Coordinates of C-alpha atoms in Angstrom, one line a residue:
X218 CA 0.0 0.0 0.0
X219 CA 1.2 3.6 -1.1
X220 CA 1.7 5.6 2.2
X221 CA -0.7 8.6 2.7
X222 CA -0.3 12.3 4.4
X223 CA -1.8 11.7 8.0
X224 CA -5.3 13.9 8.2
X225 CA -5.3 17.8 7.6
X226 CA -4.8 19.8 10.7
X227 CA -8.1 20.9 10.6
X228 CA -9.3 17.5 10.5
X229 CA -7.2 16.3 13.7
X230 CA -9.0 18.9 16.6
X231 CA -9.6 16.8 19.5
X232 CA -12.8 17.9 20.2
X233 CA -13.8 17.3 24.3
X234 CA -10.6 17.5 26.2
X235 CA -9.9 15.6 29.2
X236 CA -9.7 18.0 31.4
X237 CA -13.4 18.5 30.9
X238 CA -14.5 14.7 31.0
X239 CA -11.5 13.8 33.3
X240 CA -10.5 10.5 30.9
X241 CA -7.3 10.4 29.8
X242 CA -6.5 12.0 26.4
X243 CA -5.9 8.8 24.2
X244 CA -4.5 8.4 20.4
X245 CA -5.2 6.4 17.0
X246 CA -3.1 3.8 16.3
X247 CA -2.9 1.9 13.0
X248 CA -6.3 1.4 11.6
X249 CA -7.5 -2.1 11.2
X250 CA -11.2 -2.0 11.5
X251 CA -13.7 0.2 10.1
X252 CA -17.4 0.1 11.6
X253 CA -20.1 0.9 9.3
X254 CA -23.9 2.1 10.3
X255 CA -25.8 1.0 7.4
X256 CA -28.9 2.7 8.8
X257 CA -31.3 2.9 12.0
X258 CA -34.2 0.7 10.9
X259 CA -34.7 -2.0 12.5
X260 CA -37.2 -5.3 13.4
X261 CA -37.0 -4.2 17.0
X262 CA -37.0 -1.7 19.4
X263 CA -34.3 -2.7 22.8
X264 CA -34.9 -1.0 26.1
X265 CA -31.0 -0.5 26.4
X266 CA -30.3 0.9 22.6
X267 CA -28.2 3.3 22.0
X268 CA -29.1 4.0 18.4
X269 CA -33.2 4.3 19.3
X270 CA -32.8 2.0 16.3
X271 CA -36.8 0.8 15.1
X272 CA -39.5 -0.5 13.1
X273 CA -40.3 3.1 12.2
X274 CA -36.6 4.7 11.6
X275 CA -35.8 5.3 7.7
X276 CA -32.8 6.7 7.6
X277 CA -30.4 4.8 5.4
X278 CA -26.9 4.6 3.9
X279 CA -27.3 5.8 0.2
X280 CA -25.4 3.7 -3.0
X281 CA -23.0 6.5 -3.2
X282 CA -21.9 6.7 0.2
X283 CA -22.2 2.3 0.2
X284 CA -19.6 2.2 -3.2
X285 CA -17.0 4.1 -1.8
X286 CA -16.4 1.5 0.9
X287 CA -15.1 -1.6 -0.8
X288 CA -12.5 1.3 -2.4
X289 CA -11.9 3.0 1.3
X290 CA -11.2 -1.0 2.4
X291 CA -8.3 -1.4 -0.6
X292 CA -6.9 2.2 0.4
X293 CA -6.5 1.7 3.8
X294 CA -5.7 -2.0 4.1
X295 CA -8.4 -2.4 6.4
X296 CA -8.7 -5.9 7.1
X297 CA -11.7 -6.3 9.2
X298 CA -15.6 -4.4 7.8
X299 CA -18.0 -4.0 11.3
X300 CA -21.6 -3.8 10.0
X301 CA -24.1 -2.5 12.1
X302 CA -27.5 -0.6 13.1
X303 CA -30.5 -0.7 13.3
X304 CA -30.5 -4.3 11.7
X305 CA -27.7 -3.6 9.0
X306 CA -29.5 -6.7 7.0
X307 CA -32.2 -4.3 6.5
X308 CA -30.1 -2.2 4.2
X309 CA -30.8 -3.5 0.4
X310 CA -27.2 -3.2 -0.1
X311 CA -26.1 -5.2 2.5
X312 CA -25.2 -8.9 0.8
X313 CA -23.7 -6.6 -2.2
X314 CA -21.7 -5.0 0.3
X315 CA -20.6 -8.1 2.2
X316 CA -19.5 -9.8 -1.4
X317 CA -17.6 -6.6 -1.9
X318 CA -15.4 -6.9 0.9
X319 CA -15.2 -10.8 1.2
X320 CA -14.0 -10.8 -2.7
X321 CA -10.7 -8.2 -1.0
X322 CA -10.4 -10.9 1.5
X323 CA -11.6 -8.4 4.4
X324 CA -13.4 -9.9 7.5
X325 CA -16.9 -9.3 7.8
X326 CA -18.2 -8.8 11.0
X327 CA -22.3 -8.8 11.1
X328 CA -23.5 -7.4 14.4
X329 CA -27.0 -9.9 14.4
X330 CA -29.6 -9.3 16.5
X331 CA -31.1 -12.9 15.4
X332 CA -34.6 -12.2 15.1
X333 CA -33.8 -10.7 11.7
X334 CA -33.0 -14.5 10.6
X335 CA -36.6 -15.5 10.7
X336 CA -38.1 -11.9 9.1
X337 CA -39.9 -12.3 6.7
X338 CA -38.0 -12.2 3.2
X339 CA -34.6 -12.9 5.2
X340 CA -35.1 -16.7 5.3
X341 CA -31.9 -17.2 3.0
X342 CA -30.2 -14.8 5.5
X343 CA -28.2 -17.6 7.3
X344 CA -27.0 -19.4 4.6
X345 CA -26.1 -16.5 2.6
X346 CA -23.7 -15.3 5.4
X347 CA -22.1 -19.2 6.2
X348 CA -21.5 -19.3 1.8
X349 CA -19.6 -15.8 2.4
X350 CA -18.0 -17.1 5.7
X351 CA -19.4 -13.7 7.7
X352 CA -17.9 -13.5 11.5
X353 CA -21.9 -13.3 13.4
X354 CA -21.3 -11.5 16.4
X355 CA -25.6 -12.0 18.0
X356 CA -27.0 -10.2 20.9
X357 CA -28.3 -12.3 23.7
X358 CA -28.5 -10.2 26.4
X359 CA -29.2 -13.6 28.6
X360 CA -29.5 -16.9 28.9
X361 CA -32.8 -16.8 30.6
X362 CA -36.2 -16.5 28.5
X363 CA -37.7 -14.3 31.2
X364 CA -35.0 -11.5 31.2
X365 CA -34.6 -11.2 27.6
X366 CA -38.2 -11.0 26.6
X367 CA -38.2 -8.0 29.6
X368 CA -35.2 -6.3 27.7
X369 CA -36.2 -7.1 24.2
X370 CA -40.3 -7.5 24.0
X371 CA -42.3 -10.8 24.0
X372 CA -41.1 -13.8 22.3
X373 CA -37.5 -12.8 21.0
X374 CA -35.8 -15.2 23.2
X375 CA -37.4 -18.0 21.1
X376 CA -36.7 -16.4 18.4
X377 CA -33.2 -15.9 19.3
X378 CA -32.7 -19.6 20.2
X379 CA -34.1 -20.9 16.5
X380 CA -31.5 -18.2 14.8
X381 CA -28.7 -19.8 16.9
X382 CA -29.6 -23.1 16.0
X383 CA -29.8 -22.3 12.7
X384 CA -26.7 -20.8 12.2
X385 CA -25.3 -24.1 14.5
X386 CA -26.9 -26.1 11.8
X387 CA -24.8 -24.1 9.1
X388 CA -21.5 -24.9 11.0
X389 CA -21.2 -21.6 13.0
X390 CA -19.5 -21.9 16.1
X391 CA -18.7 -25.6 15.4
X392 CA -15.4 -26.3 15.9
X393 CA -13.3 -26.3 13.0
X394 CA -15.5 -25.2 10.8
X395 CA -14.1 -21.6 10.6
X396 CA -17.3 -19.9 10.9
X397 CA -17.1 -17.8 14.2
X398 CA -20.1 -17.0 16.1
X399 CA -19.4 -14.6 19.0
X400 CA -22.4 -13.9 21.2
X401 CA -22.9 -10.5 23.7
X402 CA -24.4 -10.2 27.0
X403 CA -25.4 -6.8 28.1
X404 CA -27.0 -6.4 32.1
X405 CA -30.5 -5.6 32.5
X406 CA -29.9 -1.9 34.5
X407 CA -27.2 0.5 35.4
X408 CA -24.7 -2.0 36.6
X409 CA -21.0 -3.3 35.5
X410 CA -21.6 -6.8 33.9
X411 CA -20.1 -9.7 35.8
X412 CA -16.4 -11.3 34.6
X413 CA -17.0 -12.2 31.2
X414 CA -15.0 -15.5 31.7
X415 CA -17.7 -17.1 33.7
X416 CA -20.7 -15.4 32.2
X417 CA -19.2 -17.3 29.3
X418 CA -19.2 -20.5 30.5
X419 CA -22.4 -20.4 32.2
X420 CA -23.7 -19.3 28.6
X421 CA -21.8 -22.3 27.0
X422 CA -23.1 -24.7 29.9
X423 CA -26.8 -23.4 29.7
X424 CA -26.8 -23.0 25.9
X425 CA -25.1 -26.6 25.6
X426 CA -27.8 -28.2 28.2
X427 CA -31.2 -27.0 27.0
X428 CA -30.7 -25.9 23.8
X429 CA -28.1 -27.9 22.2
X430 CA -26.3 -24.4 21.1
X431 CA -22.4 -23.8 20.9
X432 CA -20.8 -20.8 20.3
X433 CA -17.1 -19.4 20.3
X434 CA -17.2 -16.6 22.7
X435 CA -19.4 -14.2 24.6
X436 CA -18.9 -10.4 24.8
X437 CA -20.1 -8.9 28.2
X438 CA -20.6 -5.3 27.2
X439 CA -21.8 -2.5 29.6
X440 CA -24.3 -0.2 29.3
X441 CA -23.9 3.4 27.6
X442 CA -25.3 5.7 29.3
X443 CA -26.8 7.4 26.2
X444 CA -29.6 7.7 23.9
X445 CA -32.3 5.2 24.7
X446 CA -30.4 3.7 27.8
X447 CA -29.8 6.9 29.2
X448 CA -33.4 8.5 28.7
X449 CA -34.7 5.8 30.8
X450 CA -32.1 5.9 33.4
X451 CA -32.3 10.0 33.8
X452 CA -36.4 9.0 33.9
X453 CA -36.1 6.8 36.9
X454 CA -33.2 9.0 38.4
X455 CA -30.5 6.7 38.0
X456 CA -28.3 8.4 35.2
X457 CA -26.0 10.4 37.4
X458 CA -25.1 7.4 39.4
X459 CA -24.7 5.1 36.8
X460 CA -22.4 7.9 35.5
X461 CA -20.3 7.9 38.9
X462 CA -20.0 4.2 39.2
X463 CA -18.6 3.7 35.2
X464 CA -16.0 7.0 36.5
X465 CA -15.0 4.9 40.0
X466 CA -14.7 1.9 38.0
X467 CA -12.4 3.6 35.7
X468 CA -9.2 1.1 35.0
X469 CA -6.1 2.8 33.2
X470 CA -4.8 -0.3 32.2
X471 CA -8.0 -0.9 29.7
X472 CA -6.9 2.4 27.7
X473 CA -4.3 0.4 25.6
X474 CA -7.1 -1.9 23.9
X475 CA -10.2 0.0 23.7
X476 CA -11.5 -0.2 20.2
X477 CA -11.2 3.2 18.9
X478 CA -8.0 3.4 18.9
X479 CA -8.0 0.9 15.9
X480 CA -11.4 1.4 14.4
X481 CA -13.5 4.4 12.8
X482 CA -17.3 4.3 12.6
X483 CA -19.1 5.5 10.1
X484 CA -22.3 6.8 9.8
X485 CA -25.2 6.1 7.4
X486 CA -24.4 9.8 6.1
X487 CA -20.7 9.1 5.4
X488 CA -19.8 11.1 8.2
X489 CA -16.3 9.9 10.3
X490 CA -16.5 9.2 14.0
X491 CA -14.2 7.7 16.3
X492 CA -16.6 5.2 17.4
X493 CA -20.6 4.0 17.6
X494 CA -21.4 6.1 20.7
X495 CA -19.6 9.1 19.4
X496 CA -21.5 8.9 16.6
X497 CA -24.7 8.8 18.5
X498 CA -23.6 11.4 20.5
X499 CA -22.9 13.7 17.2
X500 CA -18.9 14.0 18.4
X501 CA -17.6 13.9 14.8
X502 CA -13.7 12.8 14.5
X503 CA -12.4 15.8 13.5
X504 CA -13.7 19.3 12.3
X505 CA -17.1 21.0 13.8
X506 CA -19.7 19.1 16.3
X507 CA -22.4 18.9 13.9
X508 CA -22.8 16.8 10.5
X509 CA -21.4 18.4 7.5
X510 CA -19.6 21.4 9.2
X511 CA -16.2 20.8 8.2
X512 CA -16.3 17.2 10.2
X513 CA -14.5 14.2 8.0
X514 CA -15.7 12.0 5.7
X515 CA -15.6 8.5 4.3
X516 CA -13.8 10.0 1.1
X517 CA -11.1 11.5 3.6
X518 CA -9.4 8.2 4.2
X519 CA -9.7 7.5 0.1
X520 CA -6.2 10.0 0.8
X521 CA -5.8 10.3 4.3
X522 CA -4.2 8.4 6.9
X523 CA -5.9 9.1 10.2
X524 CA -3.3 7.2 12.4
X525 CA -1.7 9.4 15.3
X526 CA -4.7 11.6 15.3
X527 CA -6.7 12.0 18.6
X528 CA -9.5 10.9 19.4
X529 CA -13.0 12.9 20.6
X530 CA -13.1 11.8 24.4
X531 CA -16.4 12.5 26.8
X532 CA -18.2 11.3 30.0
X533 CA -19.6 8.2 28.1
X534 CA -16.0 6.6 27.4
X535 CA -15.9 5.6 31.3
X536 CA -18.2 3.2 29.9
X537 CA -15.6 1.1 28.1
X538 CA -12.7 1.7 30.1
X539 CA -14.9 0.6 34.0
X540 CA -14.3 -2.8 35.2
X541 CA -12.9 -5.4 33.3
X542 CA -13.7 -2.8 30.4
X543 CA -16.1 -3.2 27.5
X544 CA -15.5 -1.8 23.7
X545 CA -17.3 -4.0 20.8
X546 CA -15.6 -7.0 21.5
X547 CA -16.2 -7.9 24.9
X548 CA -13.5 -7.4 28.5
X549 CA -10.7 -6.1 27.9
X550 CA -9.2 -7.1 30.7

């Protein structure tokens, strides 16, 4: 790959500093991963969100902004393509998009919610991403009927159970089989979630027992404070300590692997962010706080190399550095 001029000093302003926040001022290292929102629509509605993703939400990635990716992957060397949402399966583009990157040879990472496997007109869904060898990282907030039809509405627990067993059917999660199915835990309120090491084998041993179900590993993600999540918890009066207990649980340690410091997200506008809840949050990477002020975009990185560039820190990042630390991909330590 031909080397590129790092980002435009007026693309590189830091935005929140952390002297405001109090979290340490962190940096981008080599980009390996970049996370795409292919839109907010989605088959359900989750109490802990982030998005407010929806039946009803519209907005969408357009074929413009969706063919400069496959060229953004080859200019970067990006090796790994994130898709999420809403329910990025939604997006008409989506199995174009997948072929796209799987014909560079760049990992495809579906973020699944599982339901969407038994919509109607995705019936095909799971056996279109086993032929492209997708990674199918699946929400399952629990392992416990009960507790996930409380979080995620009537029924999508046994829902979520006939996804997984498809996909087990297709060879995900077997072993060998090279199809990798990662599932994530989030907790049910404003609380860390427990170590993720035996969360994951209770998952493994429950799955296993009742269901038949194997997987690879299980993420335990916390909580952001934001958006739908954090409209509930400043309703009930539970936002500001939430807030102090992700700050007390702050671990330094967890800095050197959080996520953004190898990934950008992208919205469905083509706008740049340093990660998902920035983006929710309207913290562009670089350039002015709101959507096409001067803030990157996806063509940027066609030329520019953001590596070394800060990133836009705030209250919320507590959230992935607290505890054993939580960032996309499960602890972090």
């Amino acid at each position: 790959m031909v080397s590129s001029p790092p980002l435009p000093a007026d693309l590189q302003e830091s935005g929140t500093s952390a002297g405001v926040t109090g979290f340490p001022a962190i940096h981008r290292t080599a980009l390996t991963t970049l996370q795409v929102n292919l839109g907010y629509q989605c088959n359900q509605a989750c109490s802990h969100c982030h998005v407010n993703a929806g039946p009803s939400r519209t907005e969408r990635m357009d074929d413009a902004t969706l063919a400069l990716i496959p060229a953004v992957l080859a200019a970067r060397g990006i090796g790994c393509l994130d898709l999420t949402g809403g329910a990025p399966e939604l997006h008409p583009g989506f199995r174009g998009l997948v072929r796209a990157a799987r014909a560079q040879g760049v990992e495809v990472i579906d973020r699944c919610n599982l339901t969407i496997l038994s919509e109607p007109g995705q019936e095909d869904l799971a056996t279109f991403l086993a032929e492209q060898g997708v990674t199918v990282v699946a929400s399952l907030p629990c392992y416990l009927e009960a507790n996930v039809d409380r979080q995620r509405g009537d029924g999508v627990f046994a829902r979520s159970i006939a996804g997984l067993q498809r996909l087990n059917a297709l060879g995900y999660g077997q072993p060998d089989s090279g199809l990798e199915l990662h599932l994530v835990y989030n907790p049910q309120g404003p609380v860390l979630p427990p170590p993720q090491a035996q969360l994951e084998a209770d998952y493994k041993r429950v799955l296993a027992a009742e269901f038949g179900i194997v997987f690879n590993q299980l993420y335990a993600l916390a909580n952001m404070p934001i958006q739908r999540f954090g409209a509930v918890l400043r309703a009930s009066g539970q936002l500001e300590g939430y807030q102090a207990l992700l700050r007390a649980s702050h671990r330094q340690a967890n800095l050197e692997q959080v996520m953004c410091r190898s990934l950008i997200s992208v919205d469905w506008q083509g706008q740049l962010f340093d990660c998902d809840f920035n983006q929710q949050l309207q913290l562009p990477l670089a350039g002015g706080t709101a959507p096409n002020h001067g803030a990157a975009q996806l063509r940027d990185l066609l030329e520019c190399d953001p590596q070394g560039t800060p990133i836009h820190v705030g209250e919320h990042c507590f959230g992935c550095t607290a505890g054993s630390g939580s960032s996309c991909g499960g602890a972090l330590g």
